[in-house]
């Protein structure tokens, strides 16, 4: 049997490069609590993303959770259910109520035309997701948010490296959260960051991720522990040097899938957005009725060949009982529900040989009856 192929595979720098990066830690013995590597990565990422304000976290989830806490929001947050459960949990764990807006058929981001009707007196913020690295309708969302005086917090977990009209994905809305998990285009093993407009958030986030501590004898907020450690930051410093090459190699895989799967009736392939420089983070296909096999049958056919695609994101987050029991009104999100039942994310990573892409595509095609 062939080696297993998973949906993602962590990018890693040459071992020697990482060893050099962590060598100073053996002199200083400073392993965490926002040390030299942490500071260097924060500066490097702010420069790469061309943002003024950036704060690192131990993972993307806690970055989102803590930025919602720092913004002291109360009430309802409009978001989408077609996302990783983290987005919804971050809202709920802050005592906020998610209000689910449906998504667009073409790129699976929030349907801005349905947004305004969900805004009530209780709305505290809008939290859209740049799902798969597809950017939301930035200008349209901005206009609605401005009109209603609402902050926009983007879950940009998938969008590191994406640019729109020559602006990085961290520059939109009031806040953008990136994930640097091992499976992402850019990883710090585990990790995440938030970029934000309001510079005053910097100190508050610094406190919240370090137990709310302001000084040795002063605790000013009920915080937690969400600090990125020095080994994670060192991994980030190394991986950042290889990022352009990483995205280029992903591009080749993405393009190969497109040509190997084009014109198959009943298969809908991802399309690239206008005016956008993508990061090729995911390769989601939709398996529709006309294909002649269900999404789950394609999933099983791949699994039989030791190819482990994933159903990101199935079910939609608003179908989980632990979420449903916390909702004030059941949300109608039929587009998200339908896409979620058709979607399959195929393996994509820089090291995936193009011959394997062809084999995966052939296995998908042969799943039809
Ligand atoms: N918002 C959105 C929209 C997100 O998608 C995510 C995370 C977040 C927020 C929260 O950000 P973080 O707190 O995670 O920074 C994975 C990731 O754990 C998660 O980061 C990601 N989204 C989600 C979409 O996918 P799983 O449970 O599907 O991952 P897992 O462990 O099954 O890994 C998938 C494959 O990747 C494995 O089969 C093999 C490969 N892999 C995995 C690991 C852990 C590697 O090559 N190296 C590794 O170290 O959630």
mmCIF file of N, CA, C and O in Angstrom, residues 173-251:
data_model
loop_
_atom_site.group_PDB
_atom_site.id
_atom_site.type_symbol
_atom_site.label_atom_id
_atom_site.label_comp_id
_atom_site.label_asym_id
_atom_site.label_seq_id
_atom_site.Cartn_x
_atom_site.Cartn_y
_atom_site.Cartn_z
ATOM 1 N N UNK A 173 -10.851 45.506 8.225
ATOM 2 C CA UNK A 173 -11.665 45.465 9.432
ATOM 3 C C UNK A 173 -10.925 46.057 10.622
ATOM 4 O O UNK A 173 -9.867 46.668 10.483
ATOM 5 N N UNK A 174 -11.515 45.854 11.811
ATOM 6 C CA UNK A 174 -10.882 46.380 13.027
ATOM 7 C C UNK A 174 -9.836 45.410 13.543
ATOM 8 O O UNK A 174 -8.850 45.824 14.156
ATOM 9 N N UNK A 175 -10.091 44.126 13.295
ATOM 10 C CA UNK A 175 -9.183 43.077 13.789
ATOM 11 C C UNK A 175 -9.142 41.949 12.765
ATOM 12 O O UNK A 175 -10.159 41.662 12.127
ATOM 13 N N UNK A 176 -7.969 41.334 12.600
ATOM 14 C CA UNK A 176 -7.885 40.083 11.829
ATOM 15 C C UNK A 176 -7.085 39.085 12.641
ATOM 16 O O UNK A 176 -6.030 39.431 13.178
ATOM 17 N N UNK A 177 -7.593 37.863 12.726
ATOM 18 C CA UNK A 177 -6.880 36.812 13.458
ATOM 19 C C UNK A 177 -6.311 35.796 12.471
ATOM 20 O O UNK A 177 -7.036 35.287 11.614
ATOM 21 N N UNK A 178 -5.026 35.505 12.586
ATOM 22 C CA UNK A 178 -4.387 34.478 11.766
ATOM 23 C C UNK A 178 -4.033 33.270 12.630
ATOM 24 O O UNK A 178 -3.628 33.431 13.778
ATOM 25 N N UNK A 179 -4.165 32.085 12.038
ATOM 26 C CA UNK A 179 -3.692 30.863 12.708
ATOM 27 C C UNK A 179 -2.367 30.442 12.108
ATOM 28 O O UNK A 179 -2.203 30.452 10.887
ATOM 29 N N UNK A 180 -1.438 30.077 12.990
ATOM 30 C CA UNK A 180 -0.144 29.539 12.540
ATOM 31 C C UNK A 180 -0.014 28.080 12.973
ATOM 32 O O UNK A 180 1.067 27.630 13.358
ATOM 33 N N UNK A 181 -1.139 27.362 12.960
ATOM 34 C CA UNK A 181 -1.121 25.940 13.316
ATOM 35 C C UNK A 181 -0.262 25.157 12.323
ATOM 36 O O UNK A 181 -0.071 25.584 11.172
ATOM 37 N N UNK A 182 0.210 24.015 12.772
ATOM 38 C CA UNK A 182 1.084 23.152 11.969
ATOM 39 C C UNK A 182 0.556 22.874 10.563
ATOM 40 O O UNK A 182 1.340 22.608 9.646
ATOM 41 N N UNK A 183 -0.749 22.916 10.380
ATOM 42 C CA UNK A 183 -1.336 22.572 9.080
ATOM 43 C C UNK A 183 -1.481 23.791 8.154
ATOM 44 O O UNK A 183 -1.987 23.641 7.037
ATOM 45 N N UNK A 184 -1.050 24.943 8.610
ATOM 46 C CA UNK A 184 -1.299 26.160 7.839
ATOM 47 C C UNK A 184 -0.152 26.497 6.875
ATOM 48 O O UNK A 184 0.961 25.979 7.004
ATOM 49 N N UNK A 185 -0.436 27.421 5.959
ATOM 50 C CA UNK A 185 0.546 27.856 4.955
ATOM 51 C C UNK A 185 1.821 28.353 5.646
ATOM 52 O O UNK A 185 2.935 28.109 5.191
ATOM 53 N N UNK A 186 1.638 29.043 6.739
ATOM 54 C CA UNK A 186 2.762 29.496 7.569
ATOM 55 C C UNK A 186 2.517 28.968 8.978
ATOM 56 O O UNK A 186 1.445 29.210 9.539
ATOM 57 N N UNK A 187 3.472 28.218 9.530
ATOM 58 C CA UNK A 187 3.229 27.680 10.873
ATOM 59 C C UNK A 187 4.327 28.035 11.863
ATOM 60 O O UNK A 187 5.487 28.228 11.502
ATOM 61 N N UNK A 188 3.873 28.133 13.129
ATOM 62 C CA UNK A 188 4.814 28.259 14.257
ATOM 63 C C UNK A 188 4.596 27.051 15.178
ATOM 64 O O UNK A 188 4.593 27.195 16.385
ATOM 65 N N UNK A 189 4.381 25.907 14.614
ATOM 66 C CA UNK A 189 4.007 24.643 15.272
ATOM 67 C C UNK A 189 2.533 24.769 15.682
ATOM 68 O O UNK A 189 1.665 24.210 15.047
ATOM 69 N N UNK A 190 2.260 25.447 16.793
ATOM 70 C CA UNK A 190 0.955 26.005 17.129
ATOM 71 C C UNK A 190 1.212 27.501 17.183
ATOM 72 O O UNK A 190 2.326 27.922 17.515
ATOM 73 N N UNK A 191 0.206 28.287 16.937
ATOM 74 C CA UNK A 191 0.426 29.728 17.073
ATOM 75 C C UNK A 191 -0.651 30.523 16.384
ATOM 76 O O UNK A 191 -1.485 29.977 15.653
ATOM 77 N N UNK A 192 -0.645 31.801 16.662
ATOM 78 C CA UNK A 192 -1.605 32.689 16.027
ATOM 79 C C UNK A 192 -1.248 34.129 16.314
ATOM 80 O O UNK A 192 -0.321 34.414 17.084
ATOM 81 N N UNK A 193 -1.961 35.026 15.658
ATOM 82 C CA UNK A 193 -1.714 36.447 15.875
ATOM 83 C C UNK A 193 -2.985 37.211 15.589
ATOM 84 O O UNK A 193 -3.837 36.757 14.819
ATOM 85 N N UNK A 194 -3.105 38.369 16.211
ATOM 86 C CA UNK A 194 -4.146 39.307 15.789
ATOM 87 C C UNK A 194 -3.491 40.601 15.342
ATOM 88 O O UNK A 194 -2.513 41.061 15.941
ATOM 89 N N UNK A 195 -4.048 41.179 14.277
ATOM 90 C CA UNK A 195 -3.667 42.516 13.815
ATOM 91 C C UNK A 195 -4.873 43.396 14.127
ATOM 92 O O UNK A 195 -6.007 42.949 13.962
ATOM 93 N N UNK A 196 -4.625 44.621 14.540
ATOM 94 C CA UNK A 196 -5.760 45.465 14.940
ATOM 95 C C UNK A 196 -5.465 46.928 14.683
ATOM 96 O O UNK A 196 -4.327 47.368 14.662
ATOM 97 N N UNK A 197 -6.579 47.688 14.476
ATOM 98 C CA UNK A 197 -6.471 49.114 14.173
ATOM 99 C C UNK A 197 -6.208 49.947 15.418
ATOM 100 O O UNK A 197 -5.423 50.869 15.396
ATOM 101 N N UNK A 198 -6.919 49.611 16.507
ATOM 102 C CA UNK A 198 -6.870 50.420 17.723
ATOM 103 C C UNK A 198 -5.627 50.042 18.542
ATOM 104 O O UNK A 198 -5.599 49.005 19.204
ATOM 105 N N UNK A 199 -4.632 50.935 18.544
ATOM 106 C CA UNK A 199 -3.357 50.635 19.214
ATOM 107 C C UNK A 199 -3.546 50.368 20.708
ATOM 108 O O UNK A 199 -2.727 49.674 21.332
ATOM 109 N N UNK A 200 -4.627 50.869 21.277
ATOM 110 C CA UNK A 200 -4.861 50.678 22.712
ATOM 111 C C UNK A 200 -5.090 49.201 23.067
ATOM 112 O O UNK A 200 -4.919 48.795 24.225
ATOM 113 N N UNK A 201 -5.453 48.407 22.065
ATOM 114 C CA UNK A 201 -5.682 46.975 22.339
ATOM 115 C C UNK A 201 -4.389 46.250 22.685
ATOM 116 O O UNK A 201 -4.402 45.209 23.335
ATOM 117 N N UNK A 202 -3.264 46.786 22.266
ATOM 118 C CA UNK A 202 -1.983 46.086 22.414
ATOM 119 C C UNK A 202 -1.707 45.743 23.886
ATOM 120 O O UNK A 202 -1.410 44.599 24.231
ATOM 121 N N UNK A 203 -1.817 46.758 24.736
ATOM 122 C CA UNK A 203 -1.496 46.532 26.147
ATOM 123 C C UNK A 203 -2.512 45.584 26.785
ATOM 124 O O UNK A 203 -2.158 44.701 27.560
ATOM 125 N N UNK A 204 -3.760 45.768 26.410
ATOM 126 C CA UNK A 204 -4.817 44.928 26.992
ATOM 127 C C UNK A 204 -4.609 43.455 26.604
ATOM 128 O O UNK A 204 -4.743 42.555 27.429
ATOM 129 N N UNK A 205 -4.251 43.222 25.347
ATOM 130 C CA UNK A 205 -4.006 41.842 24.899
ATOM 131 C C UNK A 205 -2.777 41.267 25.598
ATOM 132 O O UNK A 205 -2.746 40.096 25.992
ATOM 133 N N UNK A 206 -1.761 42.120 25.772
ATOM 134 C CA UNK A 206 -0.545 41.702 26.458
ATOM 135 C C UNK A 206 -0.872 41.224 27.876
ATOM 136 O O UNK A 206 -0.391 40.192 28.341
ATOM 137 N N UNK A 207 -1.759 41.962 28.517
ATOM 138 C CA UNK A 207 -2.161 41.570 29.881
ATOM 139 C C UNK A 207 -2.998 40.292 29.854
ATOM 140 O O UNK A 207 -2.734 39.347 30.611
ATOM 141 N N UNK A 208 -3.989 40.248 28.965
ATOM 142 C CA UNK A 208 -4.916 39.108 28.985
ATOM 143 C C UNK A 208 -4.212 37.786 28.724
ATOM 144 O O UNK A 208 -4.546 36.771 29.318
ATOM 145 N N UNK A 209 -3.216 37.804 27.831
ATOM 146 C CA UNK A 209 -2.553 36.518 27.519
ATOM 147 C C UNK A 209 -1.560 36.126 28.599
ATOM 148 O O UNK A 209 -0.977 35.062 28.551
ATOM 149 N N UNK A 210 -1.347 37.013 29.570
ATOM 150 C CA UNK A 210 -0.427 36.721 30.666
ATOM 151 C C UNK A 210 -1.134 36.930 32.001
ATOM 152 O O UNK A 210 -0.690 37.694 32.849
ATOM 153 N N UNK A 211 -2.267 36.252 32.157
ATOM 154 C CA UNK A 211 -3.014 36.188 33.425
ATOM 155 C C UNK A 211 -3.562 37.535 33.895
ATOM 156 O O UNK A 211 -3.895 37.686 35.070
ATOM 157 N N UNK A 212 -3.602 38.528 33.012
ATOM 158 C CA UNK A 212 -4.101 39.846 33.425
ATOM 159 C C UNK A 212 -3.090 40.615 34.266
ATOM 160 O O UNK A 212 -3.419 41.630 34.898
ATOM 161 N N UNK A 213 -1.844 40.151 34.255
ATOM 162 C CA UNK A 213 -0.813 40.762 35.102
ATOM 163 C C UNK A 213 -0.321 42.073 34.479
ATOM 164 O O UNK A 213 0.021 42.124 33.307
ATOM 165 N N UNK A 214 -0.294 43.116 35.291
ATOM 166 C CA UNK A 214 0.292 44.382 34.839
ATOM 167 C C UNK A 214 1.684 44.573 35.423
ATOM 168 O O UNK A 214 2.574 45.098 34.771
ATOM 169 N N UNK A 215 1.868 44.169 36.647
ATOM 170 C CA UNK A 215 3.183 44.264 37.312
ATOM 171 C C UNK A 215 3.264 43.168 38.355
ATOM 172 O O UNK A 215 2.265 42.471 38.593
ATOM 173 N N UNK A 216 4.414 42.988 38.975
ATOM 174 C CA UNK A 216 4.604 41.869 39.902
ATOM 175 C C UNK A 216 3.535 41.792 40.999
ATOM 176 O O UNK A 216 3.213 40.710 41.479
ATOM 177 N N UNK A 217 2.994 42.936 41.358
ATOM 178 C CA UNK A 217 2.009 42.904 42.450
ATOM 179 C C UNK A 217 0.644 43.418 42.007
ATOM 180 O O UNK A 217 -0.180 43.797 42.823
ATOM 181 N N UNK A 218 0.447 43.457 40.680
ATOM 182 C CA UNK A 218 -0.799 44.054 40.200
ATOM 183 C C UNK A 218 -1.433 43.222 39.080
ATOM 184 O O UNK A 218 -0.825 43.021 38.030
ATOM 185 N N UNK A 219 -2.651 42.774 39.337
ATOM 186 C CA UNK A 219 -3.430 42.060 38.314
ATOM 187 C C UNK A 219 -4.636 42.924 37.972
ATOM 188 O O UNK A 219 -5.434 43.242 38.850
ATOM 189 N N UNK A 220 -4.763 43.285 36.690
ATOM 190 C CA UNK A 220 -5.792 44.268 36.328
ATOM 191 C C UNK A 220 -6.953 43.676 35.523
ATOM 192 O O UNK A 220 -7.912 44.372 35.221
ATOM 193 N N UNK A 221 -6.827 42.418 35.130
ATOM 194 C CA UNK A 221 -7.914 41.801 34.351
ATOM 195 C C UNK A 221 -7.923 40.303 34.610
ATOM 196 O O UNK A 221 -6.905 39.729 35.013
ATOM 197 N N UNK A 222 -9.085 39.695 34.351
ATOM 198 C CA UNK A 222 -9.176 38.235 34.490
ATOM 199 C C UNK A 222 -8.694 37.630 33.176
ATOM 200 O O UNK A 222 -9.438 37.508 32.213
ATOM 201 N N UNK A 223 -7.427 37.313 33.144
ATOM 202 C CA UNK A 223 -6.824 36.823 31.904
ATOM 203 C C UNK A 223 -6.586 35.327 31.940
ATOM 204 O O UNK A 223 -7.157 34.604 32.763
ATOM 205 N N UNK A 224 -5.744 34.873 31.044
ATOM 206 C CA UNK A 224 -5.389 33.461 30.989
ATOM 207 C C UNK A 224 -3.930 33.353 30.599
ATOM 208 O O UNK A 224 -3.158 34.308 30.763
ATOM 209 N N UNK A 225 -3.563 32.194 30.082
ATOM 210 C CA UNK A 225 -2.186 32.028 29.611
ATOM 211 C C UNK A 225 -2.233 31.652 28.135
ATOM 212 O O UNK A 225 -2.641 30.546 27.782
ATOM 213 N N UNK A 226 -1.863 32.589 27.285
ATOM 214 C CA UNK A 226 -1.926 32.325 25.839
ATOM 215 C C UNK A 226 -0.665 32.846 25.166
ATOM 216 O O UNK A 226 -0.712 33.337 24.043
ATOM 217 N N UNK A 227 0.444 32.728 25.851
ATOM 218 C CA UNK A 227 1.700 33.275 25.317
ATOM 219 C C UNK A 227 2.350 32.294 24.344
ATOM 220 O O UNK A 227 2.437 31.097 24.635
ATOM 221 N N UNK A 228 2.832 32.816 23.234
ATOM 222 C CA UNK A 228 3.637 31.991 22.323
ATOM 223 C C UNK A 228 5.019 31.826 22.934
ATOM 224 O O UNK A 228 5.614 32.792 23.423
ATOM 225 N N UNK A 229 5.542 30.585 22.910
ATOM 226 C CA UNK A 229 6.863 30.385 23.530
ATOM 227 C C UNK A 229 7.994 30.581 22.508
ATOM 228 O O UNK A 229 7.754 30.754 21.304
ATOM 229 N N UNK A 230 9.214 30.554 22.976
ATOM 230 C CA UNK A 230 10.359 30.906 22.145
ATOM 231 C C UNK A 230 10.641 29.878 21.040
ATOM 232 O O UNK A 230 11.143 30.223 19.975
ATOM 233 N N UNK A 231 10.312 28.619 21.297
ATOM 234 C CA UNK A 231 10.533 27.581 20.275
ATOM 235 C C UNK A 231 9.544 27.745 19.122
ATOM 236 O O UNK A 231 9.882 27.536 17.960
ATOM 237 N N UNK A 232 8.336 28.126 19.470
ATOM 238 C CA UNK A 232 7.335 28.412 18.427
ATOM 239 C C UNK A 232 7.774 29.618 17.604
ATOM 240 O O UNK A 232 7.706 29.601 16.371
ATOM 241 N N UNK A 233 8.204 30.679 18.312
ATOM 242 C CA UNK A 233 8.591 31.907 17.608
ATOM 243 C C UNK A 233 9.795 31.642 16.700
ATOM 244 O O UNK A 233 9.866 32.153 15.573
ATOM 245 N N UNK A 234 10.719 30.810 17.167
ATOM 246 C CA UNK A 234 11.897 30.477 16.354
ATOM 247 C C UNK A 234 11.470 29.734 15.083
ATOM 248 O O UNK A 234 11.995 29.975 13.989
ATOM 249 N N UNK A 235 10.505 28.839 15.225
ATOM 250 C CA UNK A 235 9.989 28.117 14.052
ATOM 251 C C UNK A 235 9.387 29.115 13.062
ATOM 252 O O UNK A 235 9.578 29.001 11.844
ATOM 253 N N UNK A 236 8.685 30.094 13.600
ATOM 254 C CA UNK A 236 8.081 31.117 12.747
ATOM 255 C C UNK A 236 9.138 31.931 12.019
ATOM 256 O O UNK A 236 8.998 32.206 10.816
ATOM 257 N N UNK A 237 10.189 32.311 12.712
ATOM 258 C CA UNK A 237 11.256 33.099 12.072
ATOM 259 C C UNK A 237 11.865 32.318 10.907
ATOM 260 O O UNK A 237 12.160 32.878 9.851
ATOM 261 N N UNK A 238 12.049 31.018 11.103
ATOM 262 C CA UNK A 238 12.601 30.187 10.016
ATOM 263 C C UNK A 238 11.587 30.053 8.877
ATOM 264 O O UNK A 238 11.920 30.291 7.712
ATOM 265 N N UNK A 239 10.362 29.668 9.212
ATOM 266 C CA UNK A 239 9.374 29.409 8.148
ATOM 267 C C UNK A 239 9.064 30.659 7.325
ATOM 268 O O UNK A 239 8.771 30.556 6.131
ATOM 269 N N UNK A 240 9.157 31.815 7.966
ATOM 270 C CA UNK A 240 8.867 33.060 7.241
ATOM 271 C C UNK A 240 9.859 33.267 6.090
ATOM 272 O O UNK A 240 9.487 33.772 5.034
ATOM 273 N N UNK A 241 11.087 32.827 6.300
ATOM 274 C CA UNK A 241 12.109 32.966 5.237
ATOM 275 C C UNK A 241 11.749 32.132 4.000
ATOM 276 O O UNK A 241 12.208 32.411 2.908
ATOM 277 N N UNK A 242 10.983 31.080 4.196
ATOM 278 C CA UNK A 242 10.673 30.152 3.094
ATOM 279 C C UNK A 242 9.249 30.329 2.563
ATOM 280 O O UNK A 242 8.792 29.527 1.746
ATOM 281 N N UNK A 243 8.566 31.357 3.068
ATOM 282 C CA UNK A 243 7.133 31.462 2.776
ATOM 283 C C UNK A 243 6.820 31.640 1.289
ATOM 284 O O UNK A 243 5.913 30.997 0.759
ATOM 285 N N UNK A 244 7.579 32.486 0.614
ATOM 286 C CA UNK A 244 7.270 32.730 -0.806
ATOM 287 C C UNK A 244 7.395 31.442 -1.613
ATOM 288 O O UNK A 244 6.550 31.132 -2.461
ATOM 289 N N UNK A 245 8.456 30.683 -1.312
ATOM 290 C CA UNK A 245 8.657 29.413 -2.023
ATOM 291 C C UNK A 245 7.538 28.431 -1.679
ATOM 292 O O UNK A 245 7.042 27.682 -2.545
ATOM 293 N N UNK A 246 7.117 28.438 -0.431
ATOM 294 C CA UNK A 246 6.024 27.557 0.031
ATOM 295 C C UNK A 246 4.749 27.842 -0.789
ATOM 296 O O UNK A 246 4.109 26.926 -1.307
ATOM 297 N N UNK A 247 4.426 29.132 -0.911
ATOM 298 C CA UNK A 247 3.195 29.498 -1.628
ATOM 299 C C UNK A 247 3.328 29.151 -3.109
ATOM 300 O O UNK A 247 2.395 28.643 -3.739
ATOM 301 N N UNK A 248 4.497 29.340 -3.660
ATOM 302 C CA UNK A 248 4.731 29.013 -5.069
ATOM 303 C C UNK A 248 4.534 27.512 -5.330
ATOM 304 O O UNK A 248 3.922 27.103 -6.320
ATOM 305 N N UNK A 249 5.032 26.695 -4.415
ATOM 306 C CA UNK A 249 4.897 25.240 -4.603
ATOM 307 C C UNK A 249 3.440 24.795 -4.416
ATOM 308 O O UNK A 249 2.955 23.880 -5.085
ATOM 309 N N UNK A 250 2.749 25.462 -3.504
ATOM 310 C CA UNK A 250 1.323 25.168 -3.345
ATOM 311 C C UNK A 250 0.555 25.550 -4.614
ATOM 312 O O UNK A 250 -0.392 24.886 -5.015
ATOM 313 N N UNK A 251 0.995 26.649 -5.220
ATOM 314 C CA UNK A 251 0.331 27.107 -6.447
ATOM 315 C C UNK A 251 0.395 26.015 -7.523
ATOM 316 O O UNK A 251 -0.576 25.736 -8.217
#
